[in-house]
CSV table of C-alpha atoms in Angstrom, one decimal:
chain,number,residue,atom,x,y,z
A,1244,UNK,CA,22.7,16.6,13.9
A,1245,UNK,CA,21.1,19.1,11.8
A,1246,UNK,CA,23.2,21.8,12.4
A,1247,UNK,CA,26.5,19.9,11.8
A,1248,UNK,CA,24.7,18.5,8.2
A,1249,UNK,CA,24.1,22.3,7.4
A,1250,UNK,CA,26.9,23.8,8.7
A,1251,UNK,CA,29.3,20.7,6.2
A,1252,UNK,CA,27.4,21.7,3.8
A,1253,UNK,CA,28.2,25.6,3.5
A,1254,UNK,CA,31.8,24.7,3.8
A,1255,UNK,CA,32.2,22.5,1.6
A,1256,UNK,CA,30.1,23.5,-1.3
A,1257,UNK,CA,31.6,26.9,-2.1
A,1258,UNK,CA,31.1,27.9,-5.7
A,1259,UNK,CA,28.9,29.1,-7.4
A,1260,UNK,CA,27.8,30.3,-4.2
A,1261,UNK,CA,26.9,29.6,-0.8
A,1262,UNK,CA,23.9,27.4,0.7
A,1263,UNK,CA,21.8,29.0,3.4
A,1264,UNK,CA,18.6,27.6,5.6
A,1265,UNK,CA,15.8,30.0,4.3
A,1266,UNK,CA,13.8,31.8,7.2
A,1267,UNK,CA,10.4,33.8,7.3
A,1268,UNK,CA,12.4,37.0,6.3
A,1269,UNK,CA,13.3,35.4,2.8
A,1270,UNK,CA,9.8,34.7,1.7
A,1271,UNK,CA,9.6,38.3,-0.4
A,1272,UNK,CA,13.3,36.1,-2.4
A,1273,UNK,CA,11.8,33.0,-2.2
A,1274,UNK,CA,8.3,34.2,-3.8
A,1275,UNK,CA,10.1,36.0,-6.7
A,1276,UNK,CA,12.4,32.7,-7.4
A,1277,UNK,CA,9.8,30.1,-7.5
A,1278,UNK,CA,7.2,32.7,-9.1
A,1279,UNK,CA,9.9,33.3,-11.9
A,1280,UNK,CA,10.5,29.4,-12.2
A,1281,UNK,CA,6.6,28.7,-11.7
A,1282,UNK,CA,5.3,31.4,-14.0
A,1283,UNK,CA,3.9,29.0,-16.8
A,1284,UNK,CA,4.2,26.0,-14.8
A,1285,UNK,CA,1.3,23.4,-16.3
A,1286,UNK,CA,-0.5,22.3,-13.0
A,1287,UNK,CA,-0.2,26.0,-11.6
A,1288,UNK,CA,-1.8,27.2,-14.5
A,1289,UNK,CA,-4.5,25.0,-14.9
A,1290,UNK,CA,-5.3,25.6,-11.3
A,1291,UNK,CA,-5.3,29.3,-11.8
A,1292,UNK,CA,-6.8,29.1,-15.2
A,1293,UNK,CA,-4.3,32.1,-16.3
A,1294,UNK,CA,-0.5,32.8,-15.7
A,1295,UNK,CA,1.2,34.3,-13.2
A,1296,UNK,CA,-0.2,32.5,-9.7
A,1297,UNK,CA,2.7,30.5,-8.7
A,1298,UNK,CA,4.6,34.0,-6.7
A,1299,UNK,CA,1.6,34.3,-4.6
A,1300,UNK,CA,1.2,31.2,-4.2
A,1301,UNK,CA,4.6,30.4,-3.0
A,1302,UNK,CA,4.8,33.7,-1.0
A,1303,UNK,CA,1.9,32.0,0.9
A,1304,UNK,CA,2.8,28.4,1.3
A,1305,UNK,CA,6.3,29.6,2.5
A,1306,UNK,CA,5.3,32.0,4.8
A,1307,UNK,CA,2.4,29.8,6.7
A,1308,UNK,CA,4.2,26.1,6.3
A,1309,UNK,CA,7.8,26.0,5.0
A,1310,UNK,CA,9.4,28.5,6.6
A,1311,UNK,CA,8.4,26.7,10.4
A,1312,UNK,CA,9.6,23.4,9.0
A,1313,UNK,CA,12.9,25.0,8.9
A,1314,UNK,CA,15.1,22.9,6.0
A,1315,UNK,CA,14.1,24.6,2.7
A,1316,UNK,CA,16.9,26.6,1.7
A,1317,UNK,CA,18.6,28.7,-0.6
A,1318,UNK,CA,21.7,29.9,-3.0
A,1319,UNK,CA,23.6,33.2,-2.5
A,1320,UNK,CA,26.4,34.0,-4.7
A,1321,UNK,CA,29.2,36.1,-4.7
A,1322,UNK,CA,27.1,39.3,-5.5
A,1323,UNK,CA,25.2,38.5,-2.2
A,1324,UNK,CA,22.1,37.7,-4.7
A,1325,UNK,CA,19.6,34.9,-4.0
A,1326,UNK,CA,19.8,32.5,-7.1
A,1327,UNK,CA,18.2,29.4,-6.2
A,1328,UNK,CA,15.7,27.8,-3.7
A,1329,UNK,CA,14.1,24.7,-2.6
A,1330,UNK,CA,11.0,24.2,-0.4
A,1331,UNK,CA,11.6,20.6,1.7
A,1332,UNK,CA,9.8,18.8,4.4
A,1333,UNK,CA,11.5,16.5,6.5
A,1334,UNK,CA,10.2,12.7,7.7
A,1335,UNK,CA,7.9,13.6,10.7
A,1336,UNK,CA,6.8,17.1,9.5
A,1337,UNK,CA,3.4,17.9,9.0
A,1338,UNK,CA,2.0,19.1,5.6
A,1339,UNK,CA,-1.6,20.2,6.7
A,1340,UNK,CA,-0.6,23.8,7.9
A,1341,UNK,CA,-3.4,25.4,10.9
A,1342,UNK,CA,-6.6,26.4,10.0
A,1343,UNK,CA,-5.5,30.2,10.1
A,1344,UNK,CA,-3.0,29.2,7.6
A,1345,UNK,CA,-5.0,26.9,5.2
A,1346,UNK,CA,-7.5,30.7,5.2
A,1347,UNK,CA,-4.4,32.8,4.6
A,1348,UNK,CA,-3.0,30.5,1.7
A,1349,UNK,CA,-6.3,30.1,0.3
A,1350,UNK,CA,-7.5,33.7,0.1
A,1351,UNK,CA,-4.0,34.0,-1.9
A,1352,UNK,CA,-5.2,32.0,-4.4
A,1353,UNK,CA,-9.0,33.3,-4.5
A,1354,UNK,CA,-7.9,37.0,-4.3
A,1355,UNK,CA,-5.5,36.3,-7.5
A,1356,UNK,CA,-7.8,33.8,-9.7
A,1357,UNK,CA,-11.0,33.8,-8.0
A,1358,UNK,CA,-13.4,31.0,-6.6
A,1359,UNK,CA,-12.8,28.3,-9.9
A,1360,UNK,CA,-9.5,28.9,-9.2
A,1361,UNK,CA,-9.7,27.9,-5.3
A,1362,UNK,CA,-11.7,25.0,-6.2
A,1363,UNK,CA,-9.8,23.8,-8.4
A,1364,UNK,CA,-6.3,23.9,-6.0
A,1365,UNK,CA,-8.2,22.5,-3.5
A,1366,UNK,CA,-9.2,19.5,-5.6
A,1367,UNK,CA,-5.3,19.2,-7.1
A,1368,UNK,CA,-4.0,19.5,-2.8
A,1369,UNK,CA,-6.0,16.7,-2.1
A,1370,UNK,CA,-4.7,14.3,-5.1
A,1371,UNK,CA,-1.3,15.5,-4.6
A,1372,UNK,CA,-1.4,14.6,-0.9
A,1373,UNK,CA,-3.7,11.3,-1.3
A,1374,UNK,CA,-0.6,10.3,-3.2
A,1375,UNK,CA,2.3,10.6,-0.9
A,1376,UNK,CA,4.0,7.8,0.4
A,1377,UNK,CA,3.0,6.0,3.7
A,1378,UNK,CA,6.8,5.8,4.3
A,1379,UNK,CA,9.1,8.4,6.1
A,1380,UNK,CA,10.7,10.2,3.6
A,1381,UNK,CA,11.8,13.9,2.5
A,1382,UNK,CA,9.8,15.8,0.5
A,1383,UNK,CA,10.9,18.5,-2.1
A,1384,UNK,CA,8.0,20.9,-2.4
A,1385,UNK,CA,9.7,23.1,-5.1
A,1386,UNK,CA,13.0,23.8,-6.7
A,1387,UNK,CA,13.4,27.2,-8.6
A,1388,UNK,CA,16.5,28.8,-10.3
A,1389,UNK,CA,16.5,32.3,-11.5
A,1390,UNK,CA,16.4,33.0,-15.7
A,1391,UNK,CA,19.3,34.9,-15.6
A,1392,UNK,CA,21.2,31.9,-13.6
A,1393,UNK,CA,20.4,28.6,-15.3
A,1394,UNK,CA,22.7,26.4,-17.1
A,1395,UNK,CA,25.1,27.3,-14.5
A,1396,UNK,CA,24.8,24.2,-12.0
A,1397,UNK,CA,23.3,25.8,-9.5
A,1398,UNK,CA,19.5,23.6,-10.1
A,1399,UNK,CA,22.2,20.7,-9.3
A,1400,UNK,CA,23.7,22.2,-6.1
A,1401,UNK,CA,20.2,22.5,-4.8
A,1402,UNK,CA,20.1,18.6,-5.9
A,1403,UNK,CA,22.4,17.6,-4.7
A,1404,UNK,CA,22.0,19.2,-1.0
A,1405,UNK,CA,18.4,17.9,-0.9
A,1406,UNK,CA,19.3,14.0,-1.5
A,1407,UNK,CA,22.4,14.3,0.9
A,1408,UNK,CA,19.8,15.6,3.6
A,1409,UNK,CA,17.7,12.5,2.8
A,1410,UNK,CA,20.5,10.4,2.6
A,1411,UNK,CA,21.3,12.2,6.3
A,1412,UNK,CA,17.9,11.4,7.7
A,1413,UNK,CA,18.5,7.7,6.1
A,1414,UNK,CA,14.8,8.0,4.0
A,1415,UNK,CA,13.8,8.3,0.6
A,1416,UNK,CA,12.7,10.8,-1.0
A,1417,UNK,CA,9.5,11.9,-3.3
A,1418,UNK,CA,8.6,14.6,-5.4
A,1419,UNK,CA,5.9,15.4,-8.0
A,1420,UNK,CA,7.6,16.7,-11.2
A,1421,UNK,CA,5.3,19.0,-13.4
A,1422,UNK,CA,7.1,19.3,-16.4
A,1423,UNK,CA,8.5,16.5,-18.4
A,1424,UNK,CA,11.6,18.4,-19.2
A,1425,UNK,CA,13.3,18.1,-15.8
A,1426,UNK,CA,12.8,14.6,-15.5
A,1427,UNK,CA,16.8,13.8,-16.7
A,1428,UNK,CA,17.7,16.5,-14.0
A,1429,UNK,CA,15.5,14.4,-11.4
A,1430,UNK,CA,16.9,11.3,-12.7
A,1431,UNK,CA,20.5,12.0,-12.3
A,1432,UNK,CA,20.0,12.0,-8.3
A,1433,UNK,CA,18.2,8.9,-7.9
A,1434,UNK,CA,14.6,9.4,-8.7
A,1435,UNK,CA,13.0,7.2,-10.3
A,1436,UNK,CA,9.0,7.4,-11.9
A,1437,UNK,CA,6.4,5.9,-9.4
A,1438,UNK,CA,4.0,6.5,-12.2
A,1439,UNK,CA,2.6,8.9,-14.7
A,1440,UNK,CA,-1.4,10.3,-13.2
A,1441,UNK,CA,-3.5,13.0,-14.6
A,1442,UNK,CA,-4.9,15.6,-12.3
A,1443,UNK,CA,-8.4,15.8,-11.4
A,1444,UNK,CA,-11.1,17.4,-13.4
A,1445,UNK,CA,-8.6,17.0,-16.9
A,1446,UNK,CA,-5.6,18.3,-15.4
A,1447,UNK,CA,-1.8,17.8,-17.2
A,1448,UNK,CA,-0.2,15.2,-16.1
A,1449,UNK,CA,2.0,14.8,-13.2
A,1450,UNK,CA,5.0,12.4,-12.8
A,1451,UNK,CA,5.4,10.9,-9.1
A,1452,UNK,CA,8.7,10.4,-8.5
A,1453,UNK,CA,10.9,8.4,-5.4
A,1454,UNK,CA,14.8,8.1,-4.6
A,1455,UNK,CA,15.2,4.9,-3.1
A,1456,UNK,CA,17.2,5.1,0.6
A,1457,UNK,CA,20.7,5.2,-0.3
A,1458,UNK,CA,22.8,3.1,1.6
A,1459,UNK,CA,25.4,5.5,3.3
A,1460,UNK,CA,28.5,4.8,5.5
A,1461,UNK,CA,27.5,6.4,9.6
A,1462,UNK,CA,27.8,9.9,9.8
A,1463,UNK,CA,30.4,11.2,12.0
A,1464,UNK,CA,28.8,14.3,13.9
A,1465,UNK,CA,31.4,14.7,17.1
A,1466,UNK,CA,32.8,18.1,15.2
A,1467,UNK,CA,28.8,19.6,14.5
C-alpha cells in the first residue's frame, strides 16, 4: 500500500519538481534545508541559547530516527536540486529512538551549545512528547523550504503530500508549529489549534495543532 501511495504521488505531482522518499544518504540535504529553515527558529533558539543549532540538530534526529521510519521525504526540481523536506512519523512508529541514538543526538546538541543547552532540549523533548495525542495519527516532525525557493508553492506540495498520506493511513494528523506566521499555511490543509502552551522554564510559545481524519472514498491499490 505504501509503495503504490508513493509511487501516485511522483506521477502525478510533476512541477515544480518531483517528490522523493528521503533515505540515510540525504541527511547531509536534509540537515542544510531544515538548518536554513530552522536557523532562527524561536524554540530551537531558546533551547540552544544562540543561533544556528537546528542543522545539527536535524542532521542528528534524521540520521538516528527519521531516516528508519522511512516516509519523510523530499523535493527535487528540474536542476536535480533538493528544495524542500519534511520529517513524518507514521501511526505505529516509535518516537523514542535507542539508547545509542538518544547519546548520538544528544552529544549533537552538547558539542554545539553545551550542557544548558542539553538540559534545556531535554526538558522541551519531554513537554513536546507529553503532549502528543493518545490517538493514531501522522506526525510532521519538520517542514523546511530553501530561501532561494519560497513563495513558489513548493511548502504546499510538501502539504499537501503529508495530509494525503494521513488521509491514506485514515488518521489524523498533529504537528507543533513554532512560529505564528505559518499558522495560515497550516490552516489551509486542515489543521486546526489544539491550544496555545508555553515551553518549560519560559520558553516561546508553541501552537499544538491536529487535522481531523478526513473522510476519503476507499483507495484502489490493485495497480501499486
Amino acid at each position: 500500500m505504501e509503495d503504490g501511495f508513493q509511487n501516485r504521488l511522483l506521477i502525478n505531482m510533476a512541477h515544480p519538481g518531483i517528490i522523493i522518499k528521503a533515505s540515510l544518504a540525504d541527511t547531509s540535504v536534509i540537515a542544510d534545508i531544515l538548518g536554513e529553515a530552522f536557523y532562527n527558529d524561536p524554540i530551537v533558539c531558546y533551547a540552544a541559547g544562540r543561533p544556528g543549532l537546528a542543522r545539527h540538530l536535524f542532521a542528528a534526529e534524521f540520521r538516528h530516527l527519521y531516516a528508519r521510519l522511512g516516509c519523510s521525504f523530499y523535493i527535487r526540481n528540474e536542476q536535480e536540486q533538493m528544495i524542500g523536506c519534511a520529517l513524518w512519523a507514521k501511526p505505529g512508529q516509535r518516537l523514542d529512538p535507542s539508547l545509542l541514538a538518544q547519546l548520538n543526538i544528544a552529544w549533537a546538541v552538547f558539542k554545539f551549545a553545551g550542557l544548558g543547552a542539553l538540559q534545556r532540549g531535554l526538558a522541551l523533548d519531554a513537554f513536546l512528547k507529553g503532549n502528543h495525542p493518545q490517538e493514531p495519527h501522522c506526525y510532521l516532525h519538520a517542514i523546511g523550504v530553501k530561501s532561494t525557493c519560497r513563495g513558489q508553492g513548493v511548502g504546499s506540495r510538501l502539504m499537501a503530500h503529508g495530509v494525503k498520506m494521513a488521509d491514506h493511513e485514515q488518521v489524523p494528523a498533529y504537528l507543533e508549529n513554532s512560529n505564528e506566521l505559518n499558522l495560515p499555511l497550516y490552516q489551509k490543509y486542515g489543521f486546526e489549534v489544539i491550544e496555545k502552551k508555553n515551553t518549560p522554564n519560559g520558553g516561546p510559545p508553541i501552537w499544538l495543532m491536529r487535522r481531523p481524519l478526513q473522510v476519503t472514498n476507499p483507495v484502489n491499490n490493485t495497480a501499486s
